[in-house]
Coordinates of C-alpha atoms and ligand atoms in Angstrom, one line a residue:
X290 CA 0.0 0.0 0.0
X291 CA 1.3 3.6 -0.9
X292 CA 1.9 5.4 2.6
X293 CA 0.4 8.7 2.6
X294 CA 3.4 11.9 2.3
X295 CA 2.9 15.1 3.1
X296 CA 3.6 18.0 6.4
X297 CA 5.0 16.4 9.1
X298 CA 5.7 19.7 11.1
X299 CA 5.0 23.5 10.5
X300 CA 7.0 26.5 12.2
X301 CA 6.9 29.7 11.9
X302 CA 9.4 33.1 12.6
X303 CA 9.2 36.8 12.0
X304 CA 11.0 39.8 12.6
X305 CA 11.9 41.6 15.7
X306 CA 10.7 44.7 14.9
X307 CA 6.6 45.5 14.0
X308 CA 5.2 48.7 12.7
X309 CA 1.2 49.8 13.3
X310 CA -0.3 50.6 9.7
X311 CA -2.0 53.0 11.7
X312 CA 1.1 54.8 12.1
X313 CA 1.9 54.4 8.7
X314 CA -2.0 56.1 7.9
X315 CA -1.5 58.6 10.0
X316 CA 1.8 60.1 9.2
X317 CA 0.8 60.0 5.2
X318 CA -2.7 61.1 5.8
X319 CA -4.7 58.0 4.7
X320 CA -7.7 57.0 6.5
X321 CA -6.6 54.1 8.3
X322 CA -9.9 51.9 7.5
X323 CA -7.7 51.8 4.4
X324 CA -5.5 49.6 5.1
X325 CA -7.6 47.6 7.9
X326 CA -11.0 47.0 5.8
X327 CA -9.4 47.8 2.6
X328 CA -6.6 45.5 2.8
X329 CA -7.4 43.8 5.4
X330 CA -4.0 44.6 7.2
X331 CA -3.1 45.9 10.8
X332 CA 0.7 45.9 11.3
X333 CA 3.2 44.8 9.4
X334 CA 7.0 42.8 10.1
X335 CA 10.4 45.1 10.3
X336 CA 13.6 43.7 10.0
X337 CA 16.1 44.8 12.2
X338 CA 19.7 45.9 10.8
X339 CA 21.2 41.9 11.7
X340 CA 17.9 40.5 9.8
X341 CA 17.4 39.2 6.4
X342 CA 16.2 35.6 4.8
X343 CA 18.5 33.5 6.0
X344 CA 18.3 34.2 9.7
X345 CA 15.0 34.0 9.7
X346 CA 14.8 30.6 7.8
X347 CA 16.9 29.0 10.4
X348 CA 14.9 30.7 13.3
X349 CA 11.7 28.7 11.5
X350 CA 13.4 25.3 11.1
X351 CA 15.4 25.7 13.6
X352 CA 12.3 24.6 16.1
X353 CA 11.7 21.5 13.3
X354 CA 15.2 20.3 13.6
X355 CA 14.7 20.6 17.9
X356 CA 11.7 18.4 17.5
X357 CA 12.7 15.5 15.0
X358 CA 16.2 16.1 14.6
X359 CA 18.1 16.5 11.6
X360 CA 19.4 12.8 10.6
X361 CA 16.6 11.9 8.0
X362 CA 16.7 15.1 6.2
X363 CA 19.0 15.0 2.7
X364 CA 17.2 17.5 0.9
X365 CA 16.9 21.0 2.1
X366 CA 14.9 23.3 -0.6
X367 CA 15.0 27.0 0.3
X368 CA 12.3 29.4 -1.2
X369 CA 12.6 33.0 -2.0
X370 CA 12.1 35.9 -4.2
X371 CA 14.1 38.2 -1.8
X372 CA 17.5 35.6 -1.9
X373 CA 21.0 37.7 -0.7
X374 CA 22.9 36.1 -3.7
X375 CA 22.2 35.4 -7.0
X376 CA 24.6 32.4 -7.4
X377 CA 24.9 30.5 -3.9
X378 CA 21.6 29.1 -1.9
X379 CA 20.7 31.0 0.8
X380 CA 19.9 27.7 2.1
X381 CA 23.5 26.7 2.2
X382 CA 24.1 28.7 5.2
X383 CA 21.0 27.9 6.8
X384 CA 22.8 24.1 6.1
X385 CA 25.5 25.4 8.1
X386 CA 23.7 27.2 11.2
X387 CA 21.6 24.5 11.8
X388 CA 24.5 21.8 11.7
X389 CA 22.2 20.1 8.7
X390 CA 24.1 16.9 7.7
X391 CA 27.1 16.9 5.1
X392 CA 25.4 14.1 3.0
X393 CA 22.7 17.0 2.0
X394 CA 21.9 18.6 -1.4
X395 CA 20.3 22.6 -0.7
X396 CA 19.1 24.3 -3.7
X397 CA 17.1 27.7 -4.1
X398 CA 14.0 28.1 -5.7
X399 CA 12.8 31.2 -7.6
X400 CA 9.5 32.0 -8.9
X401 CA 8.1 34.9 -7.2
X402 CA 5.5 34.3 -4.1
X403 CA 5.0 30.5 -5.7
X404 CA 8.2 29.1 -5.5
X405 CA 7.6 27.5 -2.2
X406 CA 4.5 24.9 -3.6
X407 CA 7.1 23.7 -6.2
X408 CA 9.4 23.0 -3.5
X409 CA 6.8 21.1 -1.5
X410 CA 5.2 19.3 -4.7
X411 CA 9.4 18.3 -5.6
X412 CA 9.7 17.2 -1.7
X413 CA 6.6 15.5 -1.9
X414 CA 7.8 13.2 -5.0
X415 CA 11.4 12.9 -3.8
X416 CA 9.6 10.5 -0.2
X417 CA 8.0 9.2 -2.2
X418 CA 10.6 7.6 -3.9
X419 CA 12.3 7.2 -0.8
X420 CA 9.7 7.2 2.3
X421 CA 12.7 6.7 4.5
X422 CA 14.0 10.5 3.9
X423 CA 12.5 13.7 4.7
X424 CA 13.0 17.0 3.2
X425 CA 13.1 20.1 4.8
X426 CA 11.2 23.1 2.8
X427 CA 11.9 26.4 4.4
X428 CA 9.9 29.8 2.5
X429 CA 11.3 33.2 3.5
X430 CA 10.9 36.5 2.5
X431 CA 10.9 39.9 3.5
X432 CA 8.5 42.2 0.8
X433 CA 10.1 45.6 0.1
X434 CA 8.4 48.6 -2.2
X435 CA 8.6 52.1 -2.5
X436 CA 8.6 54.2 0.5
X437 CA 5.6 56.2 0.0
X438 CA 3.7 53.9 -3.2
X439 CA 0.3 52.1 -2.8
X440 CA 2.0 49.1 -2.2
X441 CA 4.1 49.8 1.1
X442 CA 1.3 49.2 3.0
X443 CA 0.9 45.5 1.9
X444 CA 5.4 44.9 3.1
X445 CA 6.0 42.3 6.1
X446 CA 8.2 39.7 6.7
X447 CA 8.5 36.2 7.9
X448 CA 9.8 32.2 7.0
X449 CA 7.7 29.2 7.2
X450 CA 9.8 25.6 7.6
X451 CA 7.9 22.6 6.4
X452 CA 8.8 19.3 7.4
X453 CA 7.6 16.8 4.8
X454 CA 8.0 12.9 5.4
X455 CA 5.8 9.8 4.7
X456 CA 3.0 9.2 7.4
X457 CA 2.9 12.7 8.5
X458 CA 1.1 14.1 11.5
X459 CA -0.1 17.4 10.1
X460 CA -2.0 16.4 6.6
X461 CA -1.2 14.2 3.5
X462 CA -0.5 16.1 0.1
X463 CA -3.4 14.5 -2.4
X464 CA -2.1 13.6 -5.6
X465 CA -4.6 16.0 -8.0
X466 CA -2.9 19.7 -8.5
X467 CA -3.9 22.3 -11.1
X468 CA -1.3 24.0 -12.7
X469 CA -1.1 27.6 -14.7
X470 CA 1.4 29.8 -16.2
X471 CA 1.2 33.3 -18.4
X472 CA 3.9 35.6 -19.0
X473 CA 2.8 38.9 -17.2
X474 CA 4.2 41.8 -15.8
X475 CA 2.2 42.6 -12.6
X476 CA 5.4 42.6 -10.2
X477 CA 8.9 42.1 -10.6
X478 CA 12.6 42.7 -9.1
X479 CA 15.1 43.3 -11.6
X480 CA 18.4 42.6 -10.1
X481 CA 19.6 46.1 -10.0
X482 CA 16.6 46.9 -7.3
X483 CA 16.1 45.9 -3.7
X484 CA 12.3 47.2 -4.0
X485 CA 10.0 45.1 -6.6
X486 CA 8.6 46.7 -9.5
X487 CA 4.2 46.3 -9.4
X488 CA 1.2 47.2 -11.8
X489 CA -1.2 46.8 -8.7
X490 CA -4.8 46.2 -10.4
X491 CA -2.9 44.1 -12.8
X492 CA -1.5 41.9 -10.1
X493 CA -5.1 42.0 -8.7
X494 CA -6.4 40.8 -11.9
X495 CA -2.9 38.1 -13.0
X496 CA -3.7 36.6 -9.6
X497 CA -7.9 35.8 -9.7
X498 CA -7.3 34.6 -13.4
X499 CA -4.4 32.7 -12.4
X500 CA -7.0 31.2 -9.4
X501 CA -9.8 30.4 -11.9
X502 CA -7.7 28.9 -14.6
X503 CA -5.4 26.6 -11.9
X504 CA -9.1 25.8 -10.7
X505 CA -10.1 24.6 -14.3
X506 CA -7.0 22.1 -14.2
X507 CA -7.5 21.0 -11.0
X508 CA -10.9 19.8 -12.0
X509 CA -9.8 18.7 -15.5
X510 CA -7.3 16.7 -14.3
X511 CA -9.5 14.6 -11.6
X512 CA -9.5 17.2 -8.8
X513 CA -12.4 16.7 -6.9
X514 CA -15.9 19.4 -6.8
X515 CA -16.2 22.5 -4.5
X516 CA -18.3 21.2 -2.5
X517 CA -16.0 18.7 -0.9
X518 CA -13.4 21.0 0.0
X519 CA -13.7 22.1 3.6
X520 CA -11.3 24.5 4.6
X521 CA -9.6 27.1 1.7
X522 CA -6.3 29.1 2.2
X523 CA -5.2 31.8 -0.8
X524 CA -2.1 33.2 -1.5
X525 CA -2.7 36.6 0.9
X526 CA -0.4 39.3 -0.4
X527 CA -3.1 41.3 1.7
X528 CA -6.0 39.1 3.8
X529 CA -8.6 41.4 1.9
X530 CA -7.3 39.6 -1.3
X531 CA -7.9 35.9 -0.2
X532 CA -12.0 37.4 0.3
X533 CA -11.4 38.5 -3.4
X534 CA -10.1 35.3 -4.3
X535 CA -12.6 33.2 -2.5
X536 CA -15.6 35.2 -4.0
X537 CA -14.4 34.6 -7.2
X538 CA -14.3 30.9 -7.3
X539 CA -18.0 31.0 -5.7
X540 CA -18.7 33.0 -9.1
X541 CA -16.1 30.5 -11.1
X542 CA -17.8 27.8 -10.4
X543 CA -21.7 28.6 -9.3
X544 CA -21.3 26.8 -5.7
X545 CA -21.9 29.9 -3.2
X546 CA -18.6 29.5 -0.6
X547 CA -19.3 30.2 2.6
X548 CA -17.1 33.2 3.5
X549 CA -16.3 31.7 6.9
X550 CA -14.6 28.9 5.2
X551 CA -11.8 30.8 4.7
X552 CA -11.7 32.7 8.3
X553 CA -8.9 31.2 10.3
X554 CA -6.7 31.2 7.9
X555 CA -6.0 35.0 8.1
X556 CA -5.1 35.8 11.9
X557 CA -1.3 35.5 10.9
X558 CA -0.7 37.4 8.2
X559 CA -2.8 40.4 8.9
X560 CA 0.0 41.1 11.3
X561 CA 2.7 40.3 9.4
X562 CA 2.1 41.8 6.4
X563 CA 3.1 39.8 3.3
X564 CA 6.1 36.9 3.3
X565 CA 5.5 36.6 -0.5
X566 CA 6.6 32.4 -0.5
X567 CA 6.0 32.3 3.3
X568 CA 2.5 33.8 3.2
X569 CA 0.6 30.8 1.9
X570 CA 2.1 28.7 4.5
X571 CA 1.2 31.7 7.2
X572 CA -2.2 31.4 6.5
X573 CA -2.4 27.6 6.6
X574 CA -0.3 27.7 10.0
X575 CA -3.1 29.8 11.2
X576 CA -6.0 27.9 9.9
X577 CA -4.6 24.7 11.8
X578 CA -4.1 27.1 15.1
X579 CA -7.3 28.8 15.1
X580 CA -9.8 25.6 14.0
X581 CA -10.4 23.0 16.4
X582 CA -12.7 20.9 14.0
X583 CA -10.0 20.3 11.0
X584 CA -9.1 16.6 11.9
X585 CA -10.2 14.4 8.5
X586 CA -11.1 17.7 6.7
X587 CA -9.9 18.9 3.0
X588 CA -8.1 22.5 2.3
X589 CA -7.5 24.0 -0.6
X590 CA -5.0 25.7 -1.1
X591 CA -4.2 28.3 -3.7
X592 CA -0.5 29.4 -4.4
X593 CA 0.1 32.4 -6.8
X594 CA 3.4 34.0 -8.0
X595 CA 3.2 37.0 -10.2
X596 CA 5.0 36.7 -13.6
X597 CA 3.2 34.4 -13.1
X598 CA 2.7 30.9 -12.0
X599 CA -0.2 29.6 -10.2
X600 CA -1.2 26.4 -8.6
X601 CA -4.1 24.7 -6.6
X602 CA -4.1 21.5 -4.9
X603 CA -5.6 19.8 -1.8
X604 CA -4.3 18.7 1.9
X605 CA -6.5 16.5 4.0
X606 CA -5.3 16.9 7.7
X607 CA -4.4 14.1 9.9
X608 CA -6.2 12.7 13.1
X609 CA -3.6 14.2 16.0
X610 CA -2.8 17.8 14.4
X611 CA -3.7 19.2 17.0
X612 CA -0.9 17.9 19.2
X613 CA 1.3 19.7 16.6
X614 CA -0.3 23.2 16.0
X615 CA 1.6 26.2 18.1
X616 CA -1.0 28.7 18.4
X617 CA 0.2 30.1 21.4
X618 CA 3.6 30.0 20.8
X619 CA 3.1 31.9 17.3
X620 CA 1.0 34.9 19.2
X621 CA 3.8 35.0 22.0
X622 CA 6.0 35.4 19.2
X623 CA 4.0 38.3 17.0
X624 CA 3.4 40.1 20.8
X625 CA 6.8 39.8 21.3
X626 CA 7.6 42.1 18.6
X627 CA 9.5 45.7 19.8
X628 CA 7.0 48.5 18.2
X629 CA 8.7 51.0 16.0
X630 CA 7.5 54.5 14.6
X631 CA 7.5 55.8 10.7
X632 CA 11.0 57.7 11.4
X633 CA 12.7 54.4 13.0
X634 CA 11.1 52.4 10.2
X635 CA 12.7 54.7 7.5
X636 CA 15.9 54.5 9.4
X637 CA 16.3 51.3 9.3
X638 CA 15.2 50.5 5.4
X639 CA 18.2 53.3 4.5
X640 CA 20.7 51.2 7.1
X641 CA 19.6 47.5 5.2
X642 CA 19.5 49.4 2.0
X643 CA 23.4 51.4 1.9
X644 CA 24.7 47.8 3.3
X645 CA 27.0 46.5 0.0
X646 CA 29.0 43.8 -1.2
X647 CA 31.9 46.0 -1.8
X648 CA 32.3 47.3 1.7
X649 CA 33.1 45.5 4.3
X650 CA 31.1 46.1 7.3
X651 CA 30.3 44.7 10.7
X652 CA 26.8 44.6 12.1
X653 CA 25.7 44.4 16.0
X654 CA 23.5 41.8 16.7
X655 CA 20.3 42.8 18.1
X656 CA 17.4 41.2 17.2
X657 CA 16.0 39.1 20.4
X658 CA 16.7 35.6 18.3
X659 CA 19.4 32.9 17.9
X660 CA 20.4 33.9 14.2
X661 CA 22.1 36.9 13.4
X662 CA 23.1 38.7 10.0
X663 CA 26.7 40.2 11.5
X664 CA 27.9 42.2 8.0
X665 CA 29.7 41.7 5.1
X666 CA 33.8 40.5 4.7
X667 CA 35.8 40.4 1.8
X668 CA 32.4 40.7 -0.1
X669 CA 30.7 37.3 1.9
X670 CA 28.1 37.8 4.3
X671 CA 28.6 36.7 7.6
X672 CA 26.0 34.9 9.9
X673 CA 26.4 33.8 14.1
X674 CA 24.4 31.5 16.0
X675 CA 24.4 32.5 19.9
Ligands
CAA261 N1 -12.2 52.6 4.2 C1 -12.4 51.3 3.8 N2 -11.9 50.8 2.6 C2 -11.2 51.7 1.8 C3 -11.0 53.0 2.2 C4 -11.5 53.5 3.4 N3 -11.4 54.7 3.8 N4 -10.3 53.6 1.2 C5 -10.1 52.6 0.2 N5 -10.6 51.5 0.6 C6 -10.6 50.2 -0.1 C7 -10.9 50.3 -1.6 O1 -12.2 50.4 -1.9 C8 -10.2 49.0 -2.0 O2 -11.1 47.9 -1.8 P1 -11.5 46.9 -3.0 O3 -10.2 46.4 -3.6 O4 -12.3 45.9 -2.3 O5 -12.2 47.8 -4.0 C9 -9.0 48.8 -1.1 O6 -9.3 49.6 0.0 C10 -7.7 49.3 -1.7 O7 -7.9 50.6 -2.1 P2 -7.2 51.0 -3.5 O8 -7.7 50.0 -4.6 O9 -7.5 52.4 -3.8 O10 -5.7 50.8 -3.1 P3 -4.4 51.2 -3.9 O11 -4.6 51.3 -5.4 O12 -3.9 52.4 -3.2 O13 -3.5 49.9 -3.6 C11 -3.0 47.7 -4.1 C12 -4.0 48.6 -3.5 C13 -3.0 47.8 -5.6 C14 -3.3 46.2 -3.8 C15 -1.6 48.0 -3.6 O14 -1.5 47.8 -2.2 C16 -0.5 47.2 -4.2 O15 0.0 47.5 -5.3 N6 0.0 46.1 -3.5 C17 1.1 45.2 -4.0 C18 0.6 44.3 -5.1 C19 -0.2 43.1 -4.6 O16 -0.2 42.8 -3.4 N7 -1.0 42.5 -5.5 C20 -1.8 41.4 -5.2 C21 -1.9 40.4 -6.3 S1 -0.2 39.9 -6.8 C22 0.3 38.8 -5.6 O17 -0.5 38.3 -4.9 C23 1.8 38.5 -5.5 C24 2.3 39.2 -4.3 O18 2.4 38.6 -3.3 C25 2.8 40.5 -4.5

């Protein structure tokens, strides 16, 4: 008999720093209903000076690794659109912080806010083949615009790690997925910007026809009706777009959704703001904290990266998930989080933003976690676990 594959463990990390969009209103003169009913967005994750990608994927996985251990894991896939080199894997550090084994292959994965569904569907087929190993998939991103553009609103910050092994305790990965991909410029990063490039309606747009048509080869290719889906997490770039995105497929396909269907799966990222590859995985760590009655029960989940790629497919969640979900610990964690005003926020986007491979520089740690970002030698970044 095939043994079921899929999440074994979840775990989450964000930044240090938080800022109230409030604040953010208030000092540009924006009604703040804006950005809480419009966008459906309170606060959003800072990064500190000794943050970026890589220390907070190893702040994520670094609970998985204290809970199973790293001895089973050979594959490490590390997904970003906001990587820190464009040749060498930000993963390959993480590999080093965590003390990952040397018999490992780490690889990065690029495709806007979808490249971390690719690196669970790859994980999912690698166990598969050998239900022995487990691979780790870590997303992690930190979502920078323009200061002052419609879009700055919408930034955060934050890294899921996703533990995926055969028999896993958090839900099996069904088989069905519906794939989708158009050429579209909606949002992009050339490589000479550390702020990404965005049509906004268009994205808007890209990303509900990306939904529908992803939807059409789900059920084209076996994927089971609406109505047998229980639970739904979108891609939420802002939580007011998984509403858009869920009354959309209630017009797609003529079933009306019940808008709580998608409720818990929003607590999360409304306060971080968006993770671009992480965000998907934020809302579906929140659905499992905040829903009591998931055991058995189907989610779909849809994954959109502008450009763009889209994909839908299905988890059905596993009997004792709830001995694995972290609510509490994930709220301590976004409490936790040192408030900082509009000025301090600027500050410290010019101090990550004048920080270059050409100069070396050293860099104080002083976010509260393990993993710190300690500044550039000899044009390589350095890293420190204490
Ligand atoms: N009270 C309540 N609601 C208000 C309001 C007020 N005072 N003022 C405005 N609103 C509402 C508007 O009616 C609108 O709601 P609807 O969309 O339901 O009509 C909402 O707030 C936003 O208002 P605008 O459309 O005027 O906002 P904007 O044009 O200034 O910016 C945005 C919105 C285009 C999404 C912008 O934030 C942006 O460019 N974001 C980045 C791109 C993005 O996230 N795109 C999503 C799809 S792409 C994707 O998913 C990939 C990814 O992760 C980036």
């Amino acid at each position: 008999m095939t043994r079921p594959i899929g999440i074994h463990d979840l775990a989450v990390a964000t930044t240090g720093y938080v800022l109230a969009l409030d604040d953010i209103a208030a000092a540009a003169g924006v009604d703040p209903a804006k950005y809480r009913i419009g966008l459906g967005q309170e606060q959003m994750s800072v990064p500190g000076p000794d943050e970026d990608i890589v220390t907070l994927a190893c702040a994520a996985a670094a609970q998985i690794i204290g809970r199973h251990g790293a001895d089973r894991i050979r594959t490490l896939f590390l997904a970003t659109e906001s990587g820190v080199d464009q040749s060498k894997s930000a993963g390959v550090f993480v590999h080093r912080l965590l003390g990952l084994p040397d018999a490992c292959r780490v690889v990065e994965l690029k495709q806007a806010c979808y490249s971390a569904t690719a690196a669970l569907q790859a994980a999912a087929d690698m166990v598969a083949r050998r239900p022995d190993e487990q691979v780790l998939v870590i997303a992690s991103d930190i979502a920078r615009y323009d200061i002052g553009s419609p879009a700055e609103a919408t930034q955060g910050a934050g890294a899921v790690a996703i533990l995926v092994a055969a028999d896993p305790s958090i839900a099996r990965l069904e088989d069905r997925v519906g794939v989708f991909t158009s050429d579209v410029d909606d949002f992009w990063r050339p490589n000479d910007r550390l702020t990404a490039l965005v049509d906004g309606k268009a994205s808007v747009s890209a990303y509900l026809d990306g939904m529908t048509r992803a939807w059409d080869d789900y059920r084209a290719r076996g994927g089971v009706p609406v109505t047998q889906i229980d639970r739904f997490c979108h891609h939420q770039p802002f939580t007011k777009m998984a509403e858009k995105a869920h009354r959309r497929l209630s017009e797609h396909t003529g079933v009306a959704l019940d808008p709580t269907l998608i409720t818990g799966s929003a607590a999360y990222n409304r306060r971080i703001g968006n993770s671009y590859t992480a965000s998907l995985y934020f809302a579906l760590a929140s659905l499992l904290d905040h829903d009591d009655e998931l055991a058995g029960r189907r989610i779909g989940m849809f994954s959109y990266g502008s450009g763009s790629v889209s994909e839908f497919f299905t988890l059905v969640v596993s009997d004792g998930y709830r001995a694995r979900t972290r609510g509490e610990s994930t709220r301590g964690m976004l409490a936790a989080r040192r408030p900082v005003d509009p000025p301090r926020y600027r500050a410290l986007r010019a101090a990550g933003a004048s920080v270059r491979s050409d100069l070396d520089v050293s860099i104080a740690p002083e976010s509260p976690g393990s993993f710190h970002f300690i500044g550039i030698t000899a044009g390589a970044r350095q890293y420190t676990r204490r």
